[in-house]
Short mmCIF file of C-alpha atoms in Angstrom, two decimals:
data_model
loop_
_atom_site.label_atom_id
_atom_site.label_comp_id
_atom_site.label_asym_id
_atom_site.label_seq_id
_atom_site.Cartn_x
_atom_site.Cartn_y
_atom_site.Cartn_z
CA MET A 1 0.00 0.00 0.00
CA PRO A 2 1.16 3.58 -0.59
CA ARG A 3 1.66 5.88 2.36
CA ALA A 4 -1.35 7.00 4.38
CA ILE A 5 -2.91 10.30 3.30
CA TRP A 6 -4.72 10.98 6.58
CA LYS A 7 -4.62 9.82 10.20
CA GLY A 8 -7.41 10.10 12.73
CA ALA A 9 -9.98 8.04 14.58
CA VAL A 10 -13.44 6.61 13.98
CA SER A 11 -15.71 7.40 16.90
CA PHE A 12 -19.07 5.74 17.53
CA GLY A 13 -20.60 6.17 20.96
CA LEU A 14 -17.80 6.03 23.52
CA VAL A 15 -15.62 3.85 21.29
CA SER A 16 -12.71 5.41 19.39
CA VAL A 17 -10.74 3.52 16.73
CA PRO A 18 -7.45 5.11 15.57
CA VAL A 19 -7.11 4.57 11.82
CA LYS A 20 -5.07 5.50 8.78
CA LEU A 21 -6.63 6.49 5.47
CA TYR A 22 -5.43 5.14 2.11
CA ALA A 23 -6.69 5.85 -1.39
CA ALA A 24 -8.61 2.77 -2.53
CA THR A 25 -8.47 3.46 -6.26
CA GLU A 26 -5.87 4.48 -8.81
CA SER A 27 -5.91 5.35 -12.49
CA HIS A 28 -3.98 3.24 -14.99
CA ASP A 29 -4.41 5.73 -17.82
CA ILE A 30 -1.23 6.49 -19.76
CA SER A 31 -0.03 9.99 -19.01
CA PHE A 32 0.94 12.12 -22.02
CA ARG A 33 2.87 15.38 -22.25
CA GLN A 34 2.19 18.10 -24.79
CA VAL A 35 5.20 18.27 -27.11
CA HIS A 36 6.31 19.95 -30.31
CA ALA A 37 5.48 17.45 -33.09
CA LYS A 38 8.59 18.47 -35.02
CA ASP A 39 11.29 17.71 -32.44
CA GLY A 40 9.52 16.29 -29.34
CA GLY A 41 10.32 19.30 -27.15
CA ARG A 42 7.98 19.83 -24.22
CA ILE A 43 5.48 22.65 -24.44
CA LYS A 44 5.88 25.22 -21.67
CA TYR A 45 3.29 27.67 -20.46
CA GLN A 46 3.77 31.07 -18.87
CA ARG A 47 1.46 32.71 -16.36
CA VAL A 48 0.70 35.95 -18.20
CA CYS A 49 -1.73 38.65 -17.10
CA SER A 50 -4.39 39.31 -19.73
CA ILE A 51 -4.38 43.04 -18.97
CA ASP A 52 -0.72 44.15 -18.90
CA GLY A 53 0.75 41.16 -20.74
CA GLU A 54 3.39 40.64 -18.03
CA GLU A 55 4.36 37.26 -16.59
CA VAL A 56 3.03 36.85 -13.04
CA ALA A 57 4.92 35.12 -10.21
CA TYR A 58 3.15 32.49 -8.11
CA ALA A 59 3.36 34.78 -5.07
CA ASP A 60 1.26 37.39 -6.91
CA ILE A 61 -1.51 35.01 -8.01
CA ALA A 62 -4.85 35.09 -6.18
CA LYS A 63 -8.17 33.33 -6.77
CA GLY A 64 -10.93 35.13 -8.62
CA TYR A 65 -14.66 34.44 -8.99
CA GLU A 66 -16.11 35.73 -12.25
CA THR A 67 -19.81 36.58 -12.44
CA ASP A 68 -21.97 35.99 -15.50
CA ASP A 69 -21.74 39.68 -16.43
CA GLY A 70 -17.92 39.71 -16.34
CA GLN A 71 -17.25 41.11 -12.86
CA MET A 72 -14.29 39.60 -11.02
CA VAL A 73 -14.25 39.11 -7.25
CA VAL A 74 -10.64 38.66 -6.09
CA LEU A 75 -10.02 36.57 -2.96
CA ASP A 76 -6.64 36.39 -1.21
CA ASP A 77 -5.25 34.16 1.54
CA ASP A 78 -6.65 36.41 4.28
CA ASP A 79 -10.16 36.03 2.86
CA PHE A 80 -9.91 32.23 2.90
CA ALA A 81 -8.46 32.29 6.42
CA ASP A 82 -11.74 33.83 7.68
CA LEU A 83 -13.84 30.97 6.28
CA PRO A 84 -15.05 28.19 8.61
CA ALA A 85 -12.54 25.36 8.41
CA SER A 86 -12.18 22.18 10.38
CA SER A 87 -8.94 20.48 11.34
CA SER A 88 -10.63 17.67 13.27
CA ARG A 89 -9.04 14.26 13.02
CA GLU A 90 -12.27 12.43 13.78
CA ILE A 91 -14.57 10.33 11.63
CA SER A 92 -17.77 10.75 13.59
CA VAL A 93 -20.52 8.15 13.10
CA GLU A 94 -23.85 10.00 12.96
CA LYS A 95 -26.19 7.06 12.31
CA PHE A 96 -26.47 3.57 10.78
CA VAL A 97 -28.84 3.41 7.82
CA PRO A 98 -30.04 0.68 5.42
CA ARG A 99 -27.61 0.40 2.52
CA GLU A 100 -30.39 0.75 -0.08
CA GLN A 101 -31.06 4.28 1.15
CA ILE A 102 -27.69 5.44 -0.18
CA GLU A 103 -27.98 6.34 -3.84
CA PRO A 104 -24.84 5.20 -5.76
CA MET A 105 -24.78 8.52 -7.59
CA TRP A 106 -24.03 10.29 -4.30
CA LEU A 107 -20.78 8.37 -3.78
CA GLU A 108 -17.56 10.08 -4.79
CA LYS A 109 -14.12 8.82 -3.66
CA SER A 110 -13.23 5.59 -1.86
CA TYR A 111 -10.65 5.06 0.90
CA TYR A 112 -9.45 2.07 2.91
CA LEU A 113 -9.32 2.39 6.70
CA GLU A 114 -6.45 0.58 8.44
CA PRO A 115 -6.49 0.33 12.25
CA ASP A 116 -3.47 1.08 14.41
CA ALA A 117 -1.84 -2.00 15.91
CA ALA A 118 -3.49 -1.41 19.30
CA ALA A 119 -6.93 -0.75 17.76
CA ALA A 120 -7.45 -4.02 15.90
CA LYS A 121 -10.14 -5.28 18.30
CA PRO A 122 -12.45 -2.21 18.26
CA TYR A 123 -11.94 -2.05 14.48
CA ALA A 124 -13.10 -5.66 14.16
CA LEU A 125 -16.05 -4.87 16.46
CA LEU A 126 -17.25 -2.07 14.18
CA ARG A 127 -16.68 -4.20 11.07
CA GLU A 128 -18.70 -7.14 12.38
CA ALA A 129 -21.50 -4.87 13.61
CA LEU A 130 -21.82 -3.36 10.12
CA LYS A 131 -21.88 -6.80 8.47
CA GLU A 132 -24.43 -8.24 10.89
CA ALA A 133 -26.79 -5.28 10.71
CA ASP A 134 -26.47 -5.08 6.91
CA ARG A 135 -26.29 -1.31 7.25
CA VAL A 136 -23.81 1.43 6.41
CA ALA A 137 -22.59 4.11 8.79
CA VAL A 138 -23.19 7.72 7.79
CA VAL A 139 -20.27 9.80 9.07
CA THR A 140 -18.89 13.31 8.98
CA VAL A 141 -15.17 13.84 8.37
CA SER A 142 -12.87 16.75 7.68
CA LEU A 143 -10.59 16.29 4.68
CA ARG A 144 -8.34 19.11 3.47
CA SER A 145 -9.87 21.46 6.08
CA ARG A 146 -13.38 20.98 4.73
CA MET A 147 -16.11 18.93 6.38
CA THR A 148 -17.92 16.40 4.22
CA THR A 149 -20.28 13.46 4.65
CA ALA A 150 -19.33 9.87 3.91
CA VAL A 151 -20.42 6.29 4.50
CA LEU A 152 -18.56 3.36 6.04
CA ARG A 153 -19.14 -0.08 4.54
CA VAL A 154 -17.30 -3.41 4.65
CA ARG A 155 -15.48 -4.87 1.65
CA ASP A 156 -13.28 -7.98 1.90
CA ASP A 157 -13.14 -7.63 5.71
CA VAL A 158 -11.81 -4.08 5.38
CA ILE A 159 -13.81 -0.98 6.30
CA VAL A 160 -14.11 1.33 3.32
CA MET A 161 -15.02 5.01 3.58
CA GLN A 162 -16.72 6.59 0.58
CA THR A 163 -17.19 10.34 0.53
CA MET A 164 -20.52 11.66 -0.69
CA MET A 165 -21.53 14.64 -2.76
CA TRP A 166 -23.86 17.26 -1.35
CA PRO A 167 -27.51 17.11 -2.53
CA ASP A 168 -27.21 20.34 -4.55
CA GLU A 169 -24.31 18.81 -6.51
CA ILE A 170 -26.60 16.22 -8.10
CA ARG A 171 -28.28 17.51 -11.23
CA LYS A 172 -31.96 16.86 -11.76
CA PRO A 173 -32.83 15.41 -15.20
CA ASP A 174 -35.30 17.46 -17.18
CA PHE A 175 -35.85 15.64 -20.46
CA VAL A 176 -38.80 16.25 -22.72
CA GLY A 177 -40.77 13.22 -23.86
CA LEU A 178 -40.05 10.85 -20.97
CA ASP A 179 -43.36 11.23 -19.14
CA SER A 180 -44.77 7.71 -18.77
CA ALA A 181 -48.30 9.09 -19.10
CA ASP A 182 -47.55 10.18 -22.67
CA LEU A 183 -45.99 6.84 -23.68
CA ASP A 184 -48.11 3.96 -24.88
CA VAL A 185 -46.22 0.76 -24.07
CA LYS A 186 -48.06 -2.29 -25.34
CA PRO A 187 -48.21 -5.49 -23.21
CA GLN A 188 -46.61 -7.54 -25.99
CA GLU A 189 -43.66 -5.14 -26.18
CA LEU A 190 -43.17 -5.24 -22.42
CA GLN A 191 -43.27 -9.03 -22.46
CA MET A 192 -40.54 -9.19 -25.12
CA ALA A 193 -38.42 -6.74 -23.11
CA ARG A 194 -38.75 -8.94 -20.02
CA MET A 195 -37.67 -11.98 -22.02
CA LEU A 196 -34.60 -10.11 -23.22
CA VAL A 197 -33.71 -9.15 -19.67
CA GLU A 198 -34.04 -12.76 -18.53
CA THR A 199 -31.90 -13.95 -21.45
CA LEU A 200 -29.06 -11.59 -20.52
CA ALA A 201 -29.43 -12.06 -16.76
CA GLY A 202 -26.33 -13.17 -14.85
CA ASP A 203 -23.75 -12.26 -12.20
CA TYR A 204 -21.24 -9.48 -12.65
CA ASP A 205 -17.65 -10.59 -13.21
CA ALA A 206 -15.06 -7.90 -13.89
CA ASP A 207 -12.93 -10.40 -15.83
CA ASP A 208 -15.64 -10.59 -18.48
CA PHE A 209 -14.71 -7.11 -19.67
CA GLU A 210 -11.49 -5.71 -21.12
CA ASP A 211 -10.20 -2.21 -21.60
CA ASP A 212 -9.32 -2.76 -25.27
CA TYR A 213 -8.47 0.91 -25.82
CA GLN A 214 -5.90 0.90 -23.00
CA GLU A 215 -4.35 -2.34 -24.27
CA ALA A 216 -4.17 -1.06 -27.85
CA LEU A 217 -2.63 2.23 -26.71
CA GLU A 218 0.04 0.45 -24.65
CA ALA A 219 0.82 -1.81 -27.61
CA LEU A 220 1.16 1.22 -29.89
CA VAL A 221 3.61 2.97 -27.56
CA ARG A 222 5.59 -0.26 -27.08
CA ALA A 223 5.83 -0.83 -30.84
CA LYS A 224 7.17 2.67 -31.43
CA LEU A 225 9.79 2.20 -28.71
CA GLU A 226 10.92 -1.13 -30.13
CA GLY A 227 10.97 0.30 -33.65
CA GLY A 228 13.16 3.23 -32.63
CA GLU A 229 10.49 5.82 -33.41
CA VAL A 230 11.56 8.11 -30.58
CA LYS A 231 13.02 11.59 -30.28
CA GLN A 232 15.88 12.25 -27.89
CA VAL A 233 15.26 15.42 -25.92
CA GLU A 234 18.18 16.87 -24.00
CA LYS A 235 17.53 17.54 -20.35
CA GLN A 236 18.41 21.03 -19.20
CA GLU A 237 20.72 21.00 -16.21
CA ALA A 238 20.85 23.77 -13.66
CA THR A 239 23.80 26.10 -14.27
CA GLY A 240 26.03 27.74 -11.71
CA GLY A 241 24.54 31.10 -12.60
CA GLU A 242 21.13 29.94 -11.40
CA VAL A 243 22.63 29.05 -8.01
CA VAL A 244 24.29 32.44 -7.72
CA ASP A 245 21.02 34.16 -8.64
CA LEU A 246 19.22 32.15 -5.97
CA LEU A 247 21.80 33.06 -3.32
CA ALA A 248 21.56 36.71 -4.35
CA ALA A 249 17.78 36.61 -4.10
CA LEU A 250 17.97 35.02 -0.64
CA GLN A 251 20.50 37.64 0.50
CA LYS A 252 18.25 40.45 -0.75
CA SER A 253 15.30 38.91 1.09
CA VAL A 254 17.30 38.77 4.34
CA ASP A 255 18.48 42.38 3.93
CA ALA A 256 14.94 43.56 3.13
CA ALA A 257 13.58 41.83 6.24
CA LYS A 258 16.27 43.41 8.45
CA SER A 259 15.76 46.80 6.85
CA SER A 260 12.04 46.66 7.63
CA ARG A 261 12.97 46.13 11.30
CA GLY A 262 15.43 49.00 11.26
CA GLU A 263 18.49 46.74 11.41
CA SER A 264 21.67 47.12 9.39
CA THR A 265 22.41 44.79 6.49
CA SER A 266 24.01 41.43 7.22
CA LYS A 267 27.71 40.95 7.81
CA SER A 268 27.75 38.40 5.04
CA ASP A 269 26.86 41.16 2.60
CA SER A 270 29.66 43.45 3.76
CA GLY A 271 31.95 40.46 3.84
CA SER A 272 31.01 39.67 0.27
CA LYS A 273 31.79 43.25 -0.77
CA SER A 274 35.14 43.10 1.04
CA ALA A 275 35.96 39.81 -0.62
CA ALA A 276 35.05 41.28 -3.98
CA LYS A 277 37.40 44.22 -3.37
CA LYS A 278 40.25 41.87 -2.41
CA THR A 279 39.65 39.83 -5.55
CA ALA A 280 39.72 42.96 -7.69
CA ALA A 281 42.96 44.10 -6.00
CA LYS A 282 44.60 40.72 -6.69
CA LYS A 283 43.57 40.91 -10.33
CA SER A 284 44.97 44.45 -10.59
CA THR A 285 48.26 43.34 -9.00
CA ALA A 286 48.42 40.38 -11.35
CA LYS A 287 47.99 42.73 -14.33
CA LYS A 288 50.73 45.11 -13.08
CA ALA A 289 53.30 42.33 -12.54
CA PRO A 290 54.01 41.68 -16.26
CA ALA A 291 54.39 45.44 -16.83
CA LYS A 292 56.99 45.70 -14.04
CA LYS A 293 58.96 42.76 -15.46
CA ALA A 294 58.94 44.39 -18.92
CA ALA A 295 60.21 47.68 -17.42
CA LYS A 296 63.06 45.86 -15.63
CA LYS A 297 64.09 44.15 -18.88
CA SER A 298 64.08 47.49 -20.72
CA THR A 299 66.26 49.10 -18.02
CA ALA A 300 68.71 46.20 -18.16
CA LYS A 301 69.04 46.57 -21.92
CA LYS A 302 69.77 50.32 -21.62
CA THR A 303 72.50 49.68 -19.00
CA THR A 304 74.19 47.10 -21.24
CA THR A 305 74.18 49.56 -24.17
CA LYS A 306 75.80 52.36 -22.10
CA LYS A 307 78.58 50.01 -20.89
CA ALA A 308 79.30 48.96 -24.47
CA ALA A 309 79.52 52.60 -25.58
CA LYS A 310 82.08 53.45 -22.84
CA LYS A 311 84.35 50.56 -23.82
CA ALA A 312 84.21 51.63 -27.45
CA SER A 313 85.28 55.19 -26.57
#
């Protein structure tokens, strides 16, 4: 199993069962990237403001609600902080209801509940009670700081929690021409329909069905790999300049924070400036050294010439 995505406790009456939450489903769809058909390069997107055309940093992005007439309501982190949020780590059992009262359309995501080592017995107690009563437990739980309703049911001796949608999230069908009063179904037609149902009646077995599209897609990708129909895309490695820029940005952030508190800039900054001056001085000295050597050679040549002239005279 992958790592737990949530830890808390199931509470029913005075009984509390510490549990861990795991995602019960996963997608096997092949993930594609958008690429340039010519050379296989990945497509990149920039966060650009539609008004000034400038790229916007993540720190400057807020959430906006647009009305039907084009008005935009901007909400920032402070606005969301004022909303009612729950950080409870409790799955609270509200009631046990007949399973047929839960419409399958209400169910959303499924999670496995695993008990802590010391909570195996109360976990088994809740599991057996659900199986014997042939009911599901309606619970409230807070996931990602938002309270939602869910049901607890038993599957393969494991308690499964399935979150539910809110009633206003279920659309009501409004189709013209489906009123039974306006339809004239003849008895003979209904009898033939019943016979067809009986002919196709049986038990559901997942192995009777295959995802032929997924299999064909995997075969297609595999064939292209084996046939060498691939494009090699070079991976961009981080350069030293990017590291320097990051350090400079961090240093500026530290200096800005200290400046806002009325403090002087950091010693590391002055030290960096001092080190830069020393480096520049060394470079200057290194440049002057060849010039001094050339001057000494020139002086030596002039002295030799004068001595030769004296001997000649």
